[in-house]
Amino acid sequence: MEEILRRRQKTESKLGILKDKLRNCFAVAEGKACVYVTGSFGRGEAGDHSDLDLFILGKVKPGDKEEESRLSRLDEICLKAELIKACRELSIPEFSGDGRYLTHYSESHIVKTLGKPEDDQTNTFTARLLLLLESRPLIEEAVYNELIPNVVAAYWRDYEDHKDDFMPAFLANDILRLWRTFCVNYEARTERVPESEKAKGKLKNYKLKHSRLLTCYSAILYLLAVYNRTHTVAPDDVLDMIRISPTERLEWLLQQDDLVSSRDAVTRLLAQYDQFLKTTSSPEEELIKDFSDKSVGRSRLKSASNFGNALFEALSIIGNGSPFHRLLIV
């Protein structure tokens, strides 16, 4: 847990400095929109070389037929400019894709695309799921806290008629779809030649099978634990899950008296994840060089497989063949 705790402290420090740099943004976004971070900052595990992944989410204009964001396009431009400037001043790596993913959505847009073809095309699917699975507010925390229950309500729309036996199948299926999407994107976008690109692909695979896997399945484990205990999952239960990071969800599982049988597997998950964070603390260029050594690459990917095995063991124990557990598999 040494590296996990160190990363949490590092994240708090870096976010505090970043927020101080972004003081001009608070007036621009006040009452209109929030900015939330995802990725390593959202998971509370930012390192010395972490880049910044974030989304802008706006409240809807009252009475607006198009249901556009209250944050105007000009204010959006000002907000993005300040974010880019702050990252450069703090030597945080440039936004990936030349700012392609530095996106602004309205609350309505991120909810109404749920389950529709455009959900993937407009990237609202990823923005919405990462909001629920690994996000932290950077600007306008009040707006962030106001909007999250509305997003959850879209998944819990049948809850009132099934309060005593609500199974969060809608959200669980989207979480599983996110994991599969990560896997498909890795296969489709990863170059195998030349050798340097092959090593880069192995590094991506290693990260995928740790951080992305834990983001998705820490939530599944949490929801399974709640459902198997109470035979239902209330909106407040999932809000409690959203408030804590993937590694904190594992820690929560360790504290539950009715989950004693899963403690060994969950403890191994935390220990292996701690080692993963230590291993990936170097600059990407050094990590790619390490993965160019075939013996190192094989060893790291074996550890990723062991992490997946421990997660599967925890899932099997906590799921215990319940109806929700069965739904996750078939």
GROMACS .gro file of N, CA and C in nm, residues 119-121 123 125-126 129 173-189 208 212 216-217:
model
   84
  119ASP      N    1  -2.415   0.738  -2.882
  119ASP     CA    2  -2.344   0.734  -2.754
  119ASP      C    3  -2.196   0.704  -2.775
  120ASP      N    4  -2.166   0.613  -2.867
  120ASP     CA    5  -2.027   0.580  -2.900
  120ASP      C    6  -1.966   0.685  -2.992
  121GLN      N    7  -2.045   0.729  -3.089
  121GLN     CA    8  -1.994   0.821  -3.191
  121GLN      C    9  -1.951   0.955  -3.132
  123ASN      N   10  -1.872   1.003  -2.810
  123ASN     CA   11  -1.787   0.978  -2.692
  123ASN      C   12  -1.857   1.008  -2.560
  125PHE      N   13  -2.054   0.809  -2.416
  125PHE     CA   14  -2.049   0.683  -2.342
  125PHE      C   15  -1.929   0.681  -2.247
  126THR      N   16  -1.812   0.711  -2.302
  126THR     CA   17  -1.690   0.711  -2.220
  126THR      C   18  -1.695   0.822  -2.115
  129LEU      N   19  -1.945   0.711  -1.834
  129LEU     CA   20  -1.898   0.600  -1.750
  129LEU      C   21  -1.778   0.640  -1.665
  173ASN      N   22  -2.417  -0.356  -1.721
  173ASN     CA   23  -2.394  -0.390  -1.861
  173ASN      C   24  -2.312  -0.282  -1.931
  174ASP      N   25  -2.336  -0.155  -1.895
  174ASP     CA   26  -2.256  -0.047  -1.954
  174ASP      C   27  -2.112  -0.052  -1.904
  175ILE      N   28  -2.092  -0.089  -1.777
  175ILE     CA   29  -1.956  -0.101  -1.724
  175ILE      C   30  -1.881  -0.212  -1.797
  176LEU      N   31  -1.948  -0.326  -1.815
  176LEU     CA   32  -1.886  -0.436  -1.888
  176LEU      C   33  -1.858  -0.398  -2.033
  177ARG      N   34  -1.949  -0.319  -2.092
  177ARG     CA   35  -1.927  -0.273  -2.229
  177ARG      C   36  -1.806  -0.180  -2.236
  178LEU      N   37  -1.789  -0.097  -2.134
  178LEU     CA   38  -1.673  -0.007  -2.132
  178LEU      C   39  -1.544  -0.088  -2.130
  179TRP      N   40  -1.539  -0.192  -2.046
  179TRP     CA   41  -1.420  -0.276  -2.039
  179TRP      C   42  -1.393  -0.342  -2.173
  180ARG      N   43  -1.496  -0.397  -2.236
  180ARG     CA   44  -1.479  -0.461  -2.368
  180ARG      C   45  -1.436  -0.358  -2.472
  181THR      N   46  -1.488  -0.237  -2.462
  181THR     CA   47  -1.448  -0.132  -2.556
  181THR      C   48  -1.300  -0.098  -2.541
  182PHE      N   49  -1.253  -0.088  -2.417
  182PHE     CA   50  -1.111  -0.066  -2.393
  182PHE      C   51  -1.028  -0.176  -2.460
  183CYS      N   52  -1.073  -0.300  -2.445
  183CYS     CA   53  -0.999  -0.413  -2.500
  183CYS      C   54  -0.999  -0.410  -2.653
  184VAL      N   55  -1.115  -0.382  -2.713
  184VAL     CA   56  -1.125  -0.377  -2.859
  184VAL      C   57  -1.041  -0.263  -2.914
  185ASN      N   58  -1.047  -0.148  -2.847
  185ASN     CA   59  -0.968  -0.032  -2.893
  185ASN      C   60  -0.819  -0.062  -2.887
  186TYR      N   61  -0.778  -0.135  -2.784
  186TYR     CA   62  -0.636  -0.173  -2.773
  186TYR      C   63  -0.596  -0.258  -2.892
  187GLU      N   64  -0.675  -0.358  -2.924
  187GLU     CA   65  -0.642  -0.449  -3.034
  187GLU      C   66  -0.642  -0.376  -3.168
  188ALA      N   67  -0.738  -0.286  -3.187
  188ALA     CA   68  -0.753  -0.219  -3.317
  188ALA      C   69  -0.647  -0.110  -3.340
  189ARG      N   70  -0.603  -0.046  -3.232
  189ARG     CA   71  -0.518   0.072  -3.248
  189ARG      C   72  -0.370   0.048  -3.220
  208LEU      N   73  -0.361  -0.147  -1.932
  208LEU     CA   74  -0.500  -0.185  -1.954
  208LEU      C   75  -0.545  -0.290  -1.853
  212ARG      N   76  -0.731   0.005  -1.605
  212ARG     CA   77  -0.862   0.002  -1.670
  212ARG      C   78  -0.947  -0.112  -1.615
  216CYS      N   79  -1.317  -0.063  -1.386
  216CYS     CA   80  -1.445  -0.126  -1.418
  216CYS      C   81  -1.488  -0.227  -1.311
  217TYR      N   82  -1.398  -0.316  -1.274
  217TYR     CA   83  -1.439  -0.427  -1.189
  217TYR      C   84  -1.440  -0.395  -1.040
   0.00000   0.00000   0.00000
